[in-house]
Every structure is written in C-alpha cells, then in structure tokens.
Short mmCIF file of C-alpha atoms and ligand atoms in Angstrom, two decimals:
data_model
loop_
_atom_site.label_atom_id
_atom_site.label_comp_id
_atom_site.label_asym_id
_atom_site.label_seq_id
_atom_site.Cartn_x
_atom_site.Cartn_y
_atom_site.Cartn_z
CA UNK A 131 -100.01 59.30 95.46
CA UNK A 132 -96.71 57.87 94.75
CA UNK A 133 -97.04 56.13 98.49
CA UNK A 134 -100.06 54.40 98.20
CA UNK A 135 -99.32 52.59 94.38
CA UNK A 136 -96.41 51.37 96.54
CA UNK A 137 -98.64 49.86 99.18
CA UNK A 138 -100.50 48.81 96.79
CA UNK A 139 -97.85 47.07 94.86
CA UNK A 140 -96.53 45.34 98.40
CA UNK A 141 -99.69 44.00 99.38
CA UNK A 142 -99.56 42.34 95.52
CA UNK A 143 -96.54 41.26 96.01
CA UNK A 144 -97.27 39.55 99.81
CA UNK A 145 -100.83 38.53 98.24
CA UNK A 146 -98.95 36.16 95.59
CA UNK A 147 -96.64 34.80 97.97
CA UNK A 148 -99.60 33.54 100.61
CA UNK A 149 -101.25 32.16 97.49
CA UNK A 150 -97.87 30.01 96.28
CA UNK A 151 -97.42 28.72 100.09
CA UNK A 152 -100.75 27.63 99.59
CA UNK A 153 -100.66 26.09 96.40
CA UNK A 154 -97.30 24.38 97.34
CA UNK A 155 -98.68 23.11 100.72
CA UNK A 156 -101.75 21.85 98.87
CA UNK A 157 -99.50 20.07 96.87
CA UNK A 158 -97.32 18.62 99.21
CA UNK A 159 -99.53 17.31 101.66
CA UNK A 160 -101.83 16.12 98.62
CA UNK A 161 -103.73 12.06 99.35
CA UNK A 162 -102.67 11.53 95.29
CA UNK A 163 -99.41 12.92 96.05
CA UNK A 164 -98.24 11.17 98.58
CA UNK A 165 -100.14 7.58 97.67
CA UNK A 166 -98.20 8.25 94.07
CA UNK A 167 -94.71 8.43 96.09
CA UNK A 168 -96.17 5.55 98.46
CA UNK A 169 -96.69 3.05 95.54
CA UNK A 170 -93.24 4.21 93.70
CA UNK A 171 -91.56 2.84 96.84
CA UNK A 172 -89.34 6.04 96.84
CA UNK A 173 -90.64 6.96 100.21
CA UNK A 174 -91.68 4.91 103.36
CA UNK A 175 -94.75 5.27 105.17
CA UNK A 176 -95.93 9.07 106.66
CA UNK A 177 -94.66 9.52 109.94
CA UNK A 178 -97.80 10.44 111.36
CA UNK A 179 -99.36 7.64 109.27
CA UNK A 180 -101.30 4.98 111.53
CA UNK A 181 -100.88 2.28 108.75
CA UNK A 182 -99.29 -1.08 108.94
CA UNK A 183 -96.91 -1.06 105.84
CA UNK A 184 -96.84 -4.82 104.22
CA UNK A 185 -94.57 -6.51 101.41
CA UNK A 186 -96.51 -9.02 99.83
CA UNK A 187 -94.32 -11.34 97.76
CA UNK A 188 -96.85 -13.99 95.88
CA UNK A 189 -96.06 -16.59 93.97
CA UNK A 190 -97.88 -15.96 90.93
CA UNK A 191 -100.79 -15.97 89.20
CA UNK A 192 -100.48 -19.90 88.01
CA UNK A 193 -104.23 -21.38 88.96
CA UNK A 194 -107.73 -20.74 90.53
CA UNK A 195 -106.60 -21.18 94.02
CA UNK A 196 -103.87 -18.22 93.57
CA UNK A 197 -106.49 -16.01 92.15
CA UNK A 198 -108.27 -16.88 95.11
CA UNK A 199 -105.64 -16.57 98.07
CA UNK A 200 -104.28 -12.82 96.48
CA UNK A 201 -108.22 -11.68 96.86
CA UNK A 202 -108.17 -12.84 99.97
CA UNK A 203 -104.68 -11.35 100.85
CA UNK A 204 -105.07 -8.23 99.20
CA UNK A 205 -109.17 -7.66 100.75
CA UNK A 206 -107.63 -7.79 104.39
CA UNK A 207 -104.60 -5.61 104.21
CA UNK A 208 -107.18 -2.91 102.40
CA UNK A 209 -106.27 0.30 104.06
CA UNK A 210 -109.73 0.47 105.73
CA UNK A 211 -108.18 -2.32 108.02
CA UNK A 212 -104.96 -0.29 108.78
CA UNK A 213 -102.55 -1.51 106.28
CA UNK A 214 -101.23 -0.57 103.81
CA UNK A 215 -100.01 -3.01 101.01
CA UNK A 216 -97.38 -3.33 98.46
CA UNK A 217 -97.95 -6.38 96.42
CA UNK A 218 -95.71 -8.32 94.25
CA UNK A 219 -96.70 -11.11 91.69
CA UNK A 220 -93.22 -13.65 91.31
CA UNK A 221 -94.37 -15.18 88.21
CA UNK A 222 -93.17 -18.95 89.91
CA UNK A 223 -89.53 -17.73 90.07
CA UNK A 224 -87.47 -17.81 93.49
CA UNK A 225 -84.80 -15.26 91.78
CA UNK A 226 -88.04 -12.43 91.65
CA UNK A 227 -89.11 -13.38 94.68
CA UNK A 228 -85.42 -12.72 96.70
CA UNK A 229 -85.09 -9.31 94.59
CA UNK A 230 -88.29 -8.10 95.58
CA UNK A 231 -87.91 -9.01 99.36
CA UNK A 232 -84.75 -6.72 99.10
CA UNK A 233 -87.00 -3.88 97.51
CA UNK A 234 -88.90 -4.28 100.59
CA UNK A 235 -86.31 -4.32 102.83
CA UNK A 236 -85.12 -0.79 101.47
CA UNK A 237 -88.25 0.68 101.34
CA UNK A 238 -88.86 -0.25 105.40
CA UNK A 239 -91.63 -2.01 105.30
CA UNK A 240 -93.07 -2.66 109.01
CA UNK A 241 -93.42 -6.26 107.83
CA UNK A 242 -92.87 -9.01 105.34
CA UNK A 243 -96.06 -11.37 103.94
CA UNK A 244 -93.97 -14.56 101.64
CA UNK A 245 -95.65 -17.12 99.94
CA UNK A 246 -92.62 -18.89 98.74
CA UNK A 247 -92.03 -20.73 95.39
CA UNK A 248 -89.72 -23.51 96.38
CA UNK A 249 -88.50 -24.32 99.91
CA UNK A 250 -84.46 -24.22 100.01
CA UNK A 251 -82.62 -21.25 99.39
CA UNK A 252 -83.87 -18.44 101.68
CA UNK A 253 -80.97 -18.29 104.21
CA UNK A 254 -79.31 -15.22 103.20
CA UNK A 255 -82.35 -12.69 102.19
CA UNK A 256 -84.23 -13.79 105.46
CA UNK A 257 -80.73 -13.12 106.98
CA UNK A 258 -81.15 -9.71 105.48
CA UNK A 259 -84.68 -9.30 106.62
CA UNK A 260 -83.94 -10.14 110.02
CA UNK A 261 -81.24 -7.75 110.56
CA UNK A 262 -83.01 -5.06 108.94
CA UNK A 263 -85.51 -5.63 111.87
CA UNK A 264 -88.59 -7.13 109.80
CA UNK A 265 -90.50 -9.72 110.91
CA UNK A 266 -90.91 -12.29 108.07
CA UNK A 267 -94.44 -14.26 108.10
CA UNK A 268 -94.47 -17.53 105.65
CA UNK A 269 -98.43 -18.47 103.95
CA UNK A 270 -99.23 -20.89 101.87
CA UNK A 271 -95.85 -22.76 101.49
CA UNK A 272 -92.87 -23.22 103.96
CA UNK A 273 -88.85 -22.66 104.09
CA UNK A 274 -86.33 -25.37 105.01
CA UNK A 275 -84.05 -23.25 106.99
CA UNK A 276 -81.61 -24.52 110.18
CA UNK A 277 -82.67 -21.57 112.09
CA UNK A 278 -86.42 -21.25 112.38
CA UNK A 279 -86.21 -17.25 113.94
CA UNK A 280 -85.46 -16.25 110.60
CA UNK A 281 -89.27 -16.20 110.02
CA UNK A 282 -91.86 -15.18 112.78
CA UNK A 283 -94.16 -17.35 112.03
CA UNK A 284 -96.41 -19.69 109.07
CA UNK A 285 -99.76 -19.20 108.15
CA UNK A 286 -101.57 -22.20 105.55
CA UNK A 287 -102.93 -25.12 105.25
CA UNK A 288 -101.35 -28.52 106.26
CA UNK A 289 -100.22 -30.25 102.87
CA UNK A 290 -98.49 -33.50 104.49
CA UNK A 291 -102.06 -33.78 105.52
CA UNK A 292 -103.71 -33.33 102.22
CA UNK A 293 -101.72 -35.98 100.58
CA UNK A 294 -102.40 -38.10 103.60
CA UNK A 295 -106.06 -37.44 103.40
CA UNK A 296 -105.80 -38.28 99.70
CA UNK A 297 -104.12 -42.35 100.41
CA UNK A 298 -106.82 -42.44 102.66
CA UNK A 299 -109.19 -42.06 100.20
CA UNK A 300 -108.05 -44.43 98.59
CA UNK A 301 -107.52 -46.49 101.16
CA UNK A 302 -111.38 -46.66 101.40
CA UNK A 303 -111.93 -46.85 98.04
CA UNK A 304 -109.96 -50.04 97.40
CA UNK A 305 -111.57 -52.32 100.60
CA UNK A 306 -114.79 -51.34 99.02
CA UNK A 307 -114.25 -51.73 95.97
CA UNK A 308 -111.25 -54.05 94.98
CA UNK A 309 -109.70 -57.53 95.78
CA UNK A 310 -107.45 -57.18 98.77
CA UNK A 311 -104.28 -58.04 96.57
CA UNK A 312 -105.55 -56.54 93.52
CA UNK A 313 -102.73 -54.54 91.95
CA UNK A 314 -103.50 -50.49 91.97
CA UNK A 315 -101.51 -49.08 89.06
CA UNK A 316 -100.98 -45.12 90.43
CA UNK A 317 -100.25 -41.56 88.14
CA UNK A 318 -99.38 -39.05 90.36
CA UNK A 319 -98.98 -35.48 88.74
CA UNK A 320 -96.96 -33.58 91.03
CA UNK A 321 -97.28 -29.73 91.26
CA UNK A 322 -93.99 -27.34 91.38
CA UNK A 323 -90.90 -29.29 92.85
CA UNK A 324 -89.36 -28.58 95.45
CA UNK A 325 -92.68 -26.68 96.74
CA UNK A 326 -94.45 -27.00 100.16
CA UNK A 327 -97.42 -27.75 98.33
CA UNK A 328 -95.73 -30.79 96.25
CA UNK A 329 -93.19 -32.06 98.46
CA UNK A 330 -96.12 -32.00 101.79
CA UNK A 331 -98.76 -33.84 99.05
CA UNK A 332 -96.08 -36.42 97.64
CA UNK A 333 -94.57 -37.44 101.16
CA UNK A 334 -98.65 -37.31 102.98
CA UNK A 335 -99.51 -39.73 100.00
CA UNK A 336 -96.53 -41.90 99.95
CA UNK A 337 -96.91 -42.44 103.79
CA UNK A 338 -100.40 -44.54 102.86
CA UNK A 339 -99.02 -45.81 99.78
CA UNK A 340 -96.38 -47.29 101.25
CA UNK A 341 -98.28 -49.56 103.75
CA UNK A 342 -99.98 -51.39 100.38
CA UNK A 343 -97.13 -53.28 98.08
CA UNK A 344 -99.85 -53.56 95.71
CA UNK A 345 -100.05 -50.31 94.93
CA UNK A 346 -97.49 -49.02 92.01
CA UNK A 347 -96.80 -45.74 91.64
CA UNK A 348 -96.09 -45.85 87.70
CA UNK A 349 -94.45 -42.26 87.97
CA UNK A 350 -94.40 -39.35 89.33
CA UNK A 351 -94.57 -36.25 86.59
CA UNK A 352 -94.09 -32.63 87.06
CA UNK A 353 -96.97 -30.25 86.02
CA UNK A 354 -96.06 -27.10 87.76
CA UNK A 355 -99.33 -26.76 88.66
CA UNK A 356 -101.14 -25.68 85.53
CA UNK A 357 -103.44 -26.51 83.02
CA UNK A 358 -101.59 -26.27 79.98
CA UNK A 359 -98.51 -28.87 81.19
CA UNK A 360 -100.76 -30.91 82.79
CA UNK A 361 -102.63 -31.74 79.08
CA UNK A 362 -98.55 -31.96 77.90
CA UNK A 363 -97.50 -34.79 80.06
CA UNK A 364 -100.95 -36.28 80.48
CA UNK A 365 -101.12 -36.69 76.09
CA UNK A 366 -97.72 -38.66 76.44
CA UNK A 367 -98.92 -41.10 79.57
CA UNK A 368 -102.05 -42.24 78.09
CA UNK A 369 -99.89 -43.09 75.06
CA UNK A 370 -97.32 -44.86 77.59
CA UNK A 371 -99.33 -46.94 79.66
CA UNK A 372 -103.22 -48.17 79.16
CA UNK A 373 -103.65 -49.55 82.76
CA UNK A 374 -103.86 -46.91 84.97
CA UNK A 375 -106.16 -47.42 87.60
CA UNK A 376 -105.58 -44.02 89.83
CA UNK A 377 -104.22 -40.63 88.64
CA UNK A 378 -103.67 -38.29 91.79
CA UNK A 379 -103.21 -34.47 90.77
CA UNK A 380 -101.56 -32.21 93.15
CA UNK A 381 -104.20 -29.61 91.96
CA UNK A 382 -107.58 -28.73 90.08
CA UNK A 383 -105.90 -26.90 87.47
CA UNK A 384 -103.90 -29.58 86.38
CA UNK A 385 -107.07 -32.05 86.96
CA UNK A 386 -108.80 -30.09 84.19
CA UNK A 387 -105.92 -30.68 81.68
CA UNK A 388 -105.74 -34.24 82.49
CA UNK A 389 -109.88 -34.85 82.29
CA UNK A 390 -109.74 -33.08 78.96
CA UNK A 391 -107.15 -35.55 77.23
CA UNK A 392 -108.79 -38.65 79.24
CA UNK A 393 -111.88 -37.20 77.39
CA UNK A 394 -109.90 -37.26 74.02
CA UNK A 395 -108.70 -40.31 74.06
CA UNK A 396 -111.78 -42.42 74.90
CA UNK A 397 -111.04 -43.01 78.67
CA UNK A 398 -113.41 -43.03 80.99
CA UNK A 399 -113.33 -41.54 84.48
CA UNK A 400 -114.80 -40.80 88.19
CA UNK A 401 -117.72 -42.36 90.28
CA UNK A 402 -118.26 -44.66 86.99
CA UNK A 403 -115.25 -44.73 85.19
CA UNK A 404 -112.63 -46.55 85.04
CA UNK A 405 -109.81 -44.43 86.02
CA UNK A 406 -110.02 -42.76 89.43
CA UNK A 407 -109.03 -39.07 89.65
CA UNK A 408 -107.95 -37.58 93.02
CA UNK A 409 -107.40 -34.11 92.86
CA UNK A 410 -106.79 -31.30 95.37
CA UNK A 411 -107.93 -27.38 96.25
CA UNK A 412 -111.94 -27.95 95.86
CA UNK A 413 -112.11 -24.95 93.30
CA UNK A 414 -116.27 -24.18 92.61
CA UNK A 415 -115.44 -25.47 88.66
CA UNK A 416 -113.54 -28.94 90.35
CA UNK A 417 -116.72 -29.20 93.10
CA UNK A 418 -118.96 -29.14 90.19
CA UNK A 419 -116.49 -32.07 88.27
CA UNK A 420 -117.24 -34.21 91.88
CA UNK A 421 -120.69 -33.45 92.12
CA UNK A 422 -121.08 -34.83 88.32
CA UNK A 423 -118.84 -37.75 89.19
CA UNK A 424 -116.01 -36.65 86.69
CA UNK A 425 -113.72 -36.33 89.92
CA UNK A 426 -113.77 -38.76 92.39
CA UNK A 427 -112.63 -37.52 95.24
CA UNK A 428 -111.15 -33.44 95.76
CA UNK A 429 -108.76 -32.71 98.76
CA UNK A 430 -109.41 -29.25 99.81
CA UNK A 431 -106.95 -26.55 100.36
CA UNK A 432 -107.99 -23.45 101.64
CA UNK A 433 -106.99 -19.82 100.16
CA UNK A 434 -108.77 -17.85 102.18
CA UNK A 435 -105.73 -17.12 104.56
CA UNK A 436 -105.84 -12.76 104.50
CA UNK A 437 -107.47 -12.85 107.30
CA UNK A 438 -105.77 -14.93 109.72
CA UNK A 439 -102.32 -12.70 108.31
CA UNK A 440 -103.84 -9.91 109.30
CA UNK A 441 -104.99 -10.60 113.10
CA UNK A 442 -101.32 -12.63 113.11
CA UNK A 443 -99.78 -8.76 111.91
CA UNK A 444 -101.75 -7.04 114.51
CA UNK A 445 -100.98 -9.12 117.66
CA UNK A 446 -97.19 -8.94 116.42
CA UNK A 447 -97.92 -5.09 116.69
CA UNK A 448 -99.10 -5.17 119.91
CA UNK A 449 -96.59 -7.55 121.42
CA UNK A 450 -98.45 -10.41 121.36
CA UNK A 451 -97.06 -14.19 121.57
CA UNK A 452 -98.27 -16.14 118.51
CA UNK A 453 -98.08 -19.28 116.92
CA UNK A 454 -95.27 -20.54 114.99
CA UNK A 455 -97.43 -22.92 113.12
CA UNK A 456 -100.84 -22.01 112.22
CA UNK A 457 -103.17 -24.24 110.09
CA UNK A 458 -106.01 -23.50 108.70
CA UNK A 459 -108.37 -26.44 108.22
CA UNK A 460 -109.65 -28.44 105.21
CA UNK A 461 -111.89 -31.26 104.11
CA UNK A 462 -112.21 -34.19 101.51
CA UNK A 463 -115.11 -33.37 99.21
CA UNK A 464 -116.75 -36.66 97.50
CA UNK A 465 -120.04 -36.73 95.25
CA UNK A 466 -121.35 -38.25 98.92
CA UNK A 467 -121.04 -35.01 100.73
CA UNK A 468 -120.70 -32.11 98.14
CA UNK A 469 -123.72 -30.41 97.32
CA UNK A 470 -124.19 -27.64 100.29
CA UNK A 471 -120.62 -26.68 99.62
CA UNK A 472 -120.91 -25.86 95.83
CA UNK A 473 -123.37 -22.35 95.65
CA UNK A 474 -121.04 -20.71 98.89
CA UNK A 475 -118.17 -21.21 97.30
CA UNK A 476 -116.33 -17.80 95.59
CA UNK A 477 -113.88 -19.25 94.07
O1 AHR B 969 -99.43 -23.89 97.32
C1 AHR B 969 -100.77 -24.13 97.06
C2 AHR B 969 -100.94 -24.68 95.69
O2 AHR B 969 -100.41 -23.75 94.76
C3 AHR B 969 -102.36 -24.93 95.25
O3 AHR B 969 -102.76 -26.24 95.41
C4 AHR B 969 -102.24 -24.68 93.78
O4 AHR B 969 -103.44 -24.60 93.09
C5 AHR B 969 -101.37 -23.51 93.76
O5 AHR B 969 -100.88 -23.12 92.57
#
C-alpha cells in the first residue's frame, strides 16, 4: 500500500515537470515572443531565421511624397519578401538620424536603408557602419563624403535633373510665350537646405537660368518642404514684391501653401494666370491642380523606390556587383499630357 501512493506520488511529481518543460518551451520558442524581443531591439535576428534584417532610417513624415516612399519602403521589406524591418521616422533632424543608425549598428542589422536629411556630416557614423561590417544603401537623397565606400550604393531619383527639367520648362514657355528680352521676374521656394532634394533642384534650375540674363531670380526662400511654411514666407513675398512672373516650388506640399495665399490675395495663377507655378513630385492632389490649370507645369519625382531596395539588398546577399548610382526615372506633367496619369496614381 504504502509503495504504490509513492509511485503514485513520483509519477505526479515527473507528470508536472514534463508539463512546465512544456509550458516553458512553448513560451520560449513563442512567434509573439520572439517578434516582441525582435521589435525591442534587445535581440538580433534568430539564428535559424532566413530573414534579411533592415534599419530603415527615414526622414520624416513632412509631405505626400514621404507618405508615399515609407509605403513603398515598408510594403517590400514585408516579411513575406524575406526581410525583416525595423523602421525609424527622423522627424527632419540629422542628430535622430546618426543616433538611430548607431541603434542599428548594435542591434546587427544585416543592412542599413538611409534616406538622409541633409548631405554633410555622415563621415564618422558611416565610419562606424562600415567597420561594424554593414553595408550602408543611400534612397532618396545623397551624402557628400571624400570616400564613396562608405556607402554601397544610392537608390532615387535624379534631382539635378528635375530642376533642369524644370528651366526647361520654362525655357519653352518663354519662346512661346514672351518677348525674347522680356524680363522674367523668378520666386523660387527652396525645400530643406542643404538636402539632395534642394541643393540637386536649385543647381539643375540655375544651370538653365543662368544661360538667360533676363531672368531674375528675386530670391530664393526656405520652406522646408511643407505646407504650413510655405503659406509663412509666401504671405510676406506677395506683400514684398507685386511682379512676379514665375514662382518655382521645390515641392507640391509647399505649392499648395503658396496657391492658397495667391488665392487670398487676388492673384491669379497657371495655364491662365498671371503668375506661373512650377512645382515638383506630381502628387494625385498636385496632378489634379495641372489638369485644372492651377499648376502649370509639375516635375515628377518618384517614391516608389521599395522595390528597387529590395532586389539591390538581395543581389548584395548573393554577391552580386551592383550599381553605385541607380536612378529611377521621372517625367514633366503639363495640362497637355496629364490626364491618363491622374486615376493610376496612389498617391
Ligand atoms: O527628397 C524628396 C523630397 O522630399 C520630395 O520632393 C519632398 O516632397 C520630400 O519631402
């Protein structure tokens, strides 16, 4: 009697232990588990994990075109394609963007996606990057760095080109439209300085303006790319000057503040009006502004880049040469050529 309630007891005892290992290994080995440790960044990816780990370091969140490019970024390194992502929103500042790329260096990330603010400044935390054995790939906007191995490779859109494309609108525009020696009295409202995106527009544009002494640049003002400082500065110029023929905007968000305060005051604008807007990203709200005639003429930039990151990611994997340099091409929308474009667009 007294042997068997000790069996008894024992095979208790061993039947509660099985259960805990299985609990605990249930636990350990858990998806939520280990996606929750995953997205804390306190531990790297699985060993026996197939996924590409990627630090995304974005800019921020600052017009329709972002919105647009982090979809596109974030859609093709899903998991389903063999990544897996950790994303970071800069909010425009260079200081969050170096901090982060740290965090990412000491969580081991297999590779580092950076859409950089401004363009000077990155020796030292690509320095990092590279030594930590991390390939760096640029989108959107470039570095200025002596030595170009400290990044594998850039992924955007040409912006020299886009402000080039923009004087050549222009160019157009006037031999149609104007006197040969007709003075052209130019606003320019430059996006984030010191940018890719401003610096590539301003210089592309300049390059034009620059064969045509008749065309004066009244000034060049920072809008940081947004609505809201656009409408700021653009209040105070229509109060400054009252013969501006031209106002080129380095983007559509800023275009809307500056068509909303033309509206204000009484100015008119576009195919009919009489100050011409050039803007740039072709955003479906900005196409619809051309197609109306409120915009004359709208540089495109393209964010869909998530795609071409991702093939670039997975021939680095695989040993692959690629490009240092890869554009991805754009066109100049007009009220000429823009409907077909509008309904496609998703952004
Ligand atoms: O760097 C690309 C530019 O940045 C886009 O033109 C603008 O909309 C964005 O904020």
């Amino acid at each position: 009697m007294i042997k068997n309630k000790k069996i008894l007891a024992l095979t208790i005892v061993l039947m509660i232990v099985v259960a805990g290992c299985l609990i605990f290994n249930l636990y350990i080995f858990s998806p939520i588990r280990l996606r929750g440790l995953y997205q804390n960044g306190e531990a790297g990816i699985a060993d026996n994990s197939n996924l590409i780990s990627v630090g995304v370091c974005q800019v921020g969140s600052e017009s329709v075109w972002r919105t647009a490019n982090t979809s596109s970024i974030k859609k093709a390194l899903a998991e389903e394609n063999g990544f897996f992502l950790r994303f970071s929103n800069a909010r425009q500042k260079q200081e969050n963007q170096i901090k982060t790329i740290r965090e990412f260096i000491s969580q081991k990330v297999d590779y580092i996606v950076l859409a950089p603010v401004t363009e000077y400044g990155w020796e030292t935390v690509l320095e990092e990057a590279k030594e930590a054995g991390i390939p760096v790939i640029l989108t959107d906007r470039k570095v200025e760095v002596e030595d170009d191995s400290l990044y594998r490779c850039f992924i955007g859109t040409d912006m020299y080109g886009e402000g080039k494309k923009a004087g050549e609108w222009l160019e157009d525009y006037c031999v149609e439209f104007k006197e040969p020696d007709e003075e052209i009295d130019i606003i320019v409202l430059t996006g984030t300085v010191g940018s890719t995106a401003e610096i590539g527009r301003s210089e592309g544009f300049n390059s034009i303006a620059q064969k045509h002494p008749n065309w004066n640049i009244l000034e060049s003002v920072d809008a940081d790319f947004t609505t809201t400082k656009a409408r700021e500065v653009m209040r105070e110029l229509v109060k400054k000057y009252d013969d501006i023929d031209v106002i080129v905007s380095q983007n559509d968000d800023m275009t809307f503040g500056v068509v909303e305060i033309l509206d204000e005051a009484g100015i008119t604008h576009g195919v009919e009006g009489d100050v011409k807007i050039i803007s740039f990203d072709a955003v479906k709200k900005a196409l619809r502004m051309v197609r109306d005639g409120e915009i004359d003429a709208d540089i495109e930039c393209n964010p869909n880049q998530g795609e071409m990151i991702a093939s670039v990611i997975k021939d680095i994997n695989r040993d692959r040469t690629v490009e240092k340099i890869n554009y991805i091409g754009d066109m100049t929308f007009t009220i000429y050529n823009v409907n077909g474009y509008i309904n496609s667009r998703n952004y």
